[in-house]
């Protein structure tokens, strides 16, 4: 018994079976590539303000709660937010009485919440057949070979804890505030949901999301995405 050479064509069913196999292989490659996509930082940004005149050159200072006044984390957040405000054309004032605007910060991570999602289960959903022509002394014999077809056969629930990391920035006009009048000029918030509870790694991305278009369109909420550097 010998295998047929190039002169013996495969059975038409073989072509159809190979075609199906190639389609499933292509699907598997697409799913594999999607799983290898670059990680992203996704933030929800909400903005409301009454800043309708040029603000470059205005001086700002940070307003602190008693708890924030002796906080190293507060100093870190102020430093990064202050840099972002300076990049928008504002100037930092060492003393509140020298500032045009007072900036109040609120930030942190919540206690997390359980989120259940359905994860697909992959398995064998059928078989494709490939017929190989074998030449024998009695003629040509078609020998079948079977290949499993993979697909989704069900799903299982998986529960994760998701934490919300947030940064809120409020800006007040100092003089109306001192007079007891309504003084808020800007309120913006950026939040990110993640399986990670650490706040510090998220802070630069939250600031970037909030200040990439300052002051932004008032009364809007948008989703901002950044590609994270690969580890």
mmCIF file of C-alpha atoms in Angstrom:
data_model
loop_
_atom_site.group_PDB
_atom_site.id
_atom_site.type_symbol
_atom_site.label_atom_id
_atom_site.label_comp_id
_atom_site.label_asym_id
_atom_site.label_seq_id
_atom_site.Cartn_x
_atom_site.Cartn_y
_atom_site.Cartn_z
ATOM 1 C CA UNK A 1 0.000 0.000 0.000
ATOM 2 C CA UNK A 2 1.323 3.449 -0.850
ATOM 3 C CA UNK A 3 0.162 7.052 -0.533
ATOM 4 C CA UNK A 4 -0.988 8.598 -3.745
ATOM 5 C CA UNK A 5 1.237 11.187 -5.389
ATOM 6 C CA UNK A 6 0.410 14.642 -6.722
ATOM 7 C CA UNK A 7 -1.525 13.131 -9.592
ATOM 8 C CA UNK A 8 -4.359 11.861 -7.356
ATOM 9 C CA UNK A 9 -6.790 14.668 -6.441
ATOM 10 C CA UNK A 10 -8.426 14.736 -3.028
ATOM 11 C CA UNK A 11 -12.116 13.988 -2.690
ATOM 12 C CA UNK A 12 -14.384 17.109 -2.894
ATOM 13 C CA UNK A 13 -15.449 16.501 0.698
ATOM 14 C CA UNK A 14 -11.840 16.898 1.710
ATOM 15 C CA UNK A 15 -11.750 20.422 0.292
ATOM 16 C CA UNK A 16 -14.906 21.358 2.157
ATOM 17 C CA UNK A 17 -13.570 19.867 5.375
ATOM 18 C CA UNK A 18 -10.260 21.679 5.001
ATOM 19 C CA UNK A 19 -12.097 24.908 4.288
ATOM 20 C CA UNK A 20 -14.091 24.547 7.503
ATOM 21 C CA UNK A 21 -10.938 23.708 9.414
ATOM 22 C CA UNK A 22 -9.233 26.838 8.079
ATOM 23 C CA UNK A 23 -12.194 28.990 9.117
ATOM 24 C CA UNK A 24 -12.061 27.628 12.655
ATOM 25 C CA UNK A 25 -8.310 28.177 12.731
ATOM 26 C CA UNK A 26 -8.773 31.785 11.617
ATOM 27 C CA UNK A 27 -11.420 32.302 14.325
ATOM 28 C CA UNK A 28 -9.088 30.875 16.950
ATOM 29 C CA UNK A 29 -6.304 33.222 15.837
ATOM 30 C CA UNK A 30 -8.635 36.229 16.030
ATOM 31 C CA UNK A 31 -9.676 35.292 19.567
ATOM 32 C CA UNK A 32 -6.051 34.752 20.538
ATOM 33 C CA UNK A 33 -5.003 38.151 19.180
ATOM 34 C CA UNK A 34 -7.901 39.895 20.932
ATOM 35 C CA UNK A 35 -6.701 38.426 24.203
ATOM 36 C CA UNK A 36 -3.262 39.903 23.562
ATOM 37 C CA UNK A 37 -4.522 43.452 22.981
ATOM 38 C CA UNK A 38 -2.620 46.209 24.749
ATOM 39 C CA UNK A 39 -4.024 46.925 28.235
ATOM 40 C CA UNK A 40 -5.931 50.171 28.609
ATOM 41 C CA UNK A 41 -6.765 52.617 31.376
ATOM 42 C CA UNK A 42 -10.432 53.551 31.050
ATOM 43 C CA UNK A 43 -11.788 56.593 32.899
ATOM 44 C CA UNK A 44 -15.218 58.155 33.189
ATOM 45 C CA UNK A 45 -14.896 61.942 33.167
ATOM 46 C CA UNK A 46 -17.662 64.361 34.189
ATOM 47 C CA UNK A 47 -17.304 68.142 33.988
ATOM 48 C CA UNK A 48 -19.456 71.130 34.901
ATOM 49 C CA UNK A 49 -18.197 74.715 34.972
ATOM 50 C CA UNK A 50 -18.904 78.401 34.379
ATOM 51 C CA UNK A 51 -15.476 79.267 32.975
ATOM 52 C CA UNK A 52 -16.345 81.206 29.837
ATOM 53 C CA UNK A 53 -13.512 83.763 29.734
ATOM 54 C CA UNK A 54 -9.743 83.383 29.217
ATOM 55 C CA UNK A 55 -8.103 82.147 32.401
ATOM 56 C CA UNK A 56 -4.408 81.960 31.501
ATOM 57 C CA UNK A 57 -2.329 83.777 34.098
ATOM 58 C CA UNK A 58 -4.795 83.354 36.962
ATOM 59 C CA UNK A 59 -3.209 82.326 40.238
ATOM 60 C CA UNK A 60 -4.376 79.283 42.175
ATOM 61 C CA UNK A 61 -3.793 77.809 45.608
ATOM 62 C CA UNK A 62 -4.983 74.597 47.220
ATOM 63 C CA UNK A 63 -7.675 74.542 49.872
ATOM 64 C CA UNK A 64 -7.193 71.750 52.425
ATOM 65 C CA UNK A 65 -9.297 70.042 55.064
ATOM 66 C CA UNK A 66 -7.710 69.548 58.511
ATOM 67 C CA UNK A 67 -7.021 65.900 57.617
ATOM 68 C CA UNK A 68 -5.341 66.863 54.354
ATOM 69 C CA UNK A 69 -3.078 69.517 55.851
ATOM 70 C CA UNK A 70 -0.693 66.891 57.285
ATOM 71 C CA UNK A 71 -1.063 64.258 54.566
ATOM 72 C CA UNK A 72 1.848 63.152 52.399
ATOM 73 C CA UNK A 73 -0.597 61.759 49.859
ATOM 74 C CA UNK A 74 -2.257 65.177 49.700
ATOM 75 C CA UNK A 75 1.109 66.735 48.903
ATOM 76 C CA UNK A 76 1.626 64.222 46.108
ATOM 77 C CA UNK A 77 -1.817 64.828 44.613
ATOM 78 C CA UNK A 78 -1.375 68.607 44.867
ATOM 79 C CA UNK A 79 1.982 68.392 43.118
ATOM 80 C CA UNK A 80 0.592 66.441 40.163
ATOM 81 C CA UNK A 81 -2.648 68.428 39.869
ATOM 82 C CA UNK A 82 -0.676 71.670 40.233
ATOM 83 C CA UNK A 83 1.544 70.644 37.322
ATOM 84 C CA UNK A 84 -1.529 69.930 35.200
ATOM 85 C CA UNK A 85 -3.040 73.335 36.046
ATOM 86 C CA UNK A 86 0.239 75.099 35.283
ATOM 87 C CA UNK A 87 0.300 73.394 31.886
ATOM 88 C CA UNK A 88 -3.079 75.028 31.239
ATOM 89 C CA UNK A 89 -1.566 78.481 31.804
ATOM 90 C CA UNK A 90 -2.397 79.027 35.480
ATOM 91 C CA UNK A 91 0.170 80.150 38.054
ATOM 92 C CA UNK A 92 0.686 78.684 41.518
ATOM 93 C CA UNK A 93 0.344 81.013 44.521
ATOM 94 C CA UNK A 94 2.009 80.104 47.805
ATOM 95 C CA UNK A 95 -0.676 81.797 49.915
ATOM 96 C CA UNK A 96 -4.448 81.596 49.600
ATOM 97 C CA UNK A 97 -4.804 85.367 49.910
ATOM 98 C CA UNK A 98 -2.663 85.805 46.792
ATOM 99 C CA UNK A 99 -4.748 83.422 44.680
ATOM 100 C CA UNK A 100 -7.581 84.136 42.277
ATOM 101 C CA UNK A 101 -8.861 80.569 42.464
ATOM 102 C CA UNK A 102 -8.906 78.035 45.292
ATOM 103 C CA UNK A 103 -8.649 74.362 44.337
ATOM 104 C CA UNK A 104 -10.186 71.656 46.540
ATOM 105 C CA UNK A 105 -9.288 67.989 46.034
ATOM 106 C CA UNK A 106 -11.067 64.776 46.932
ATOM 107 C CA UNK A 107 -9.685 61.387 45.949
ATOM 108 C CA UNK A 108 -9.420 57.771 46.984
ATOM 109 C CA UNK A 109 -10.646 54.222 46.432
ATOM 110 C CA UNK A 110 -13.990 52.761 47.445
ATOM 111 C CA UNK A 111 -14.478 49.461 49.298
ATOM 112 C CA UNK A 112 -15.166 47.570 46.094
ATOM 113 C CA UNK A 113 -18.200 45.676 44.921
ATOM 114 C CA UNK A 114 -18.729 42.132 43.701
ATOM 115 C CA UNK A 115 -19.383 41.861 39.974
ATOM 116 C CA UNK A 116 -20.446 38.566 38.418
ATOM 117 C CA UNK A 117 -19.809 37.846 34.757
ATOM 118 C CA UNK A 118 -20.322 34.843 32.513
ATOM 119 C CA UNK A 119 -17.156 33.268 31.127
ATOM 120 C CA UNK A 120 -17.530 31.043 28.056
ATOM 121 C CA UNK A 121 -16.537 27.389 28.257
ATOM 122 C CA UNK A 122 -14.854 26.018 25.150
ATOM 123 C CA UNK A 123 -15.131 22.417 24.046
ATOM 124 C CA UNK A 124 -15.754 20.074 21.145
ATOM 125 C CA UNK A 125 -18.962 20.858 19.264
ATOM 126 C CA UNK A 126 -18.501 18.458 16.368
ATOM 127 C CA UNK A 127 -16.069 16.899 13.951
ATOM 128 C CA UNK A 128 -14.935 17.600 10.417
ATOM 129 C CA UNK A 129 -13.793 14.793 8.167
ATOM 130 C CA UNK A 130 -10.965 14.728 5.653
ATOM 131 C CA UNK A 131 -10.748 11.921 3.104
ATOM 132 C CA UNK A 132 -7.342 10.852 1.867
ATOM 133 C CA UNK A 133 -7.084 8.873 -1.350
ATOM 134 C CA UNK A 134 -4.964 5.751 -1.061
ATOM 135 C CA UNK A 135 -4.110 3.749 -4.161
ATOM 136 C CA UNK A 136 -4.179 -0.036 -3.677
ATOM 137 C CA UNK A 137 -3.888 -3.012 -5.921
ATOM 138 C CA UNK A 138 -7.672 -3.233 -6.020
ATOM 139 C CA UNK A 139 -8.156 0.464 -6.769
ATOM 140 C CA UNK A 140 -8.433 3.713 -4.852
ATOM 141 C CA UNK A 141 -9.574 3.688 -1.235
ATOM 142 C CA UNK A 142 -10.828 6.803 0.601
ATOM 143 C CA UNK A 143 -9.544 6.796 4.178
ATOM 144 C CA UNK A 144 -11.351 9.236 6.508
ATOM 145 C CA UNK A 145 -9.594 11.319 9.180
ATOM 146 C CA UNK A 146 -11.640 13.153 11.802
ATOM 147 C CA UNK A 147 -10.776 16.525 13.336
ATOM 148 C CA UNK A 148 -12.611 18.010 16.333
ATOM 149 C CA UNK A 149 -14.360 21.361 15.892
ATOM 150 C CA UNK A 150 -14.010 23.700 18.863
ATOM 151 C CA UNK A 151 -16.674 26.138 19.997
ATOM 152 C CA UNK A 152 -18.517 27.531 22.997
ATOM 153 C CA UNK A 153 -20.399 24.774 24.797
ATOM 154 C CA UNK A 154 -21.609 26.775 27.790
ATOM 155 C CA UNK A 155 -20.606 29.354 30.390
ATOM 156 C CA UNK A 156 -19.735 29.574 34.058
ATOM 157 C CA UNK A 157 -20.259 32.515 36.439
ATOM 158 C CA UNK A 158 -17.113 34.202 37.748
ATOM 159 C CA UNK A 159 -17.267 36.808 40.518
ATOM 160 C CA UNK A 160 -14.625 39.530 40.829
ATOM 161 C CA UNK A 161 -14.205 42.458 43.204
ATOM 162 C CA UNK A 162 -14.109 45.746 41.302
ATOM 163 C CA UNK A 163 -12.744 48.906 42.947
ATOM 164 C CA UNK A 164 -13.491 52.479 41.885
ATOM 165 C CA UNK A 165 -10.534 54.866 42.053
ATOM 166 C CA UNK A 166 -11.520 58.518 41.765
ATOM 167 C CA UNK A 167 -10.298 62.103 41.693
ATOM 168 C CA UNK A 168 -12.595 65.101 42.193
ATOM 169 C CA UNK A 169 -11.415 68.668 41.575
ATOM 170 C CA UNK A 170 -13.448 71.736 42.582
ATOM 171 C CA UNK A 171 -12.351 75.290 41.800
ATOM 172 C CA UNK A 172 -13.725 78.337 43.632
ATOM 173 C CA UNK A 173 -13.352 82.050 42.965
ATOM 174 C CA UNK A 174 -11.639 83.249 46.151
ATOM 175 C CA UNK A 175 -13.177 86.722 46.477
ATOM 176 C CA UNK A 176 -16.860 85.708 46.179
ATOM 177 C CA UNK A 177 -16.127 82.782 48.507
ATOM 178 C CA UNK A 178 -14.687 85.131 51.134
ATOM 179 C CA UNK A 179 -17.769 87.342 50.804
ATOM 180 C CA UNK A 180 -20.087 84.393 51.387
ATOM 181 C CA UNK A 181 -21.405 84.413 47.817
ATOM 182 C CA UNK A 182 -21.687 81.514 45.406
ATOM 183 C CA UNK A 183 -18.143 80.987 44.178
ATOM 184 C CA UNK A 184 -17.764 77.617 42.462
ATOM 185 C CA UNK A 185 -16.383 77.914 38.928
ATOM 186 C CA UNK A 186 -15.511 74.322 38.114
ATOM 187 C CA UNK A 187 -16.242 70.790 39.273
ATOM 188 C CA UNK A 188 -14.679 67.822 37.546
ATOM 189 C CA UNK A 189 -14.404 64.155 38.378
ATOM 190 C CA UNK A 190 -12.507 61.234 36.882
ATOM 191 C CA UNK A 191 -12.998 57.636 37.973
ATOM 192 C CA UNK A 192 -11.648 54.254 36.978
ATOM 193 C CA UNK A 193 -12.887 50.765 37.794
ATOM 194 C CA UNK A 194 -10.250 48.113 38.300
ATOM 195 C CA UNK A 195 -9.473 44.846 40.029
ATOM 196 C CA UNK A 196 -6.532 46.692 41.603
ATOM 197 C CA UNK A 197 -7.147 48.680 44.771
ATOM 198 C CA UNK A 198 -3.955 50.783 44.748
ATOM 199 C CA UNK A 199 -4.615 54.493 44.165
ATOM 200 C CA UNK A 200 -1.141 55.801 43.361
ATOM 201 C CA UNK A 201 -0.711 53.989 40.007
ATOM 202 C CA UNK A 202 -4.064 55.382 38.845
ATOM 203 C CA UNK A 203 -3.459 59.009 39.871
ATOM 204 C CA UNK A 204 -1.424 60.178 36.831
ATOM 205 C CA UNK A 205 -3.983 58.652 34.461
ATOM 206 C CA UNK A 206 -6.942 60.185 36.301
ATOM 207 C CA UNK A 207 -5.279 63.613 36.113
ATOM 208 C CA UNK A 208 -4.466 63.146 32.444
ATOM 209 C CA UNK A 209 -8.055 62.138 31.684
ATOM 210 C CA UNK A 210 -9.481 65.127 33.559
ATOM 211 C CA UNK A 211 -7.132 67.799 32.231
ATOM 212 C CA UNK A 212 -6.525 66.716 28.643
ATOM 213 C CA UNK A 213 -9.314 69.105 27.636
ATOM 214 C CA UNK A 214 -9.607 71.669 30.438
ATOM 215 C CA UNK A 215 -12.095 73.017 31.294
ATOM 216 C CA UNK A 216 -14.004 70.894 28.772
ATOM 217 C CA UNK A 217 -17.641 71.002 27.732
ATOM 218 C CA UNK A 218 -19.838 71.791 30.726
ATOM 219 C CA UNK A 219 -22.486 69.241 31.647
ATOM 220 C CA UNK A 220 -20.890 66.318 29.818
ATOM 221 C CA UNK A 221 -19.751 62.845 30.810
ATOM 222 C CA UNK A 222 -17.331 60.998 28.574
ATOM 223 C CA UNK A 223 -15.194 57.878 28.504
ATOM 224 C CA UNK A 224 -11.461 58.346 28.046
ATOM 225 C CA UNK A 225 -9.058 55.533 27.132
ATOM 226 C CA UNK A 226 -5.275 55.400 27.325
ATOM 227 C CA UNK A 227 -3.035 52.531 26.298
ATOM 228 C CA UNK A 228 -0.940 51.417 29.245
ATOM 229 C CA UNK A 229 2.759 50.641 28.745
ATOM 230 C CA UNK A 230 3.471 46.941 28.481
ATOM 231 C CA UNK A 231 5.127 45.425 31.508
#
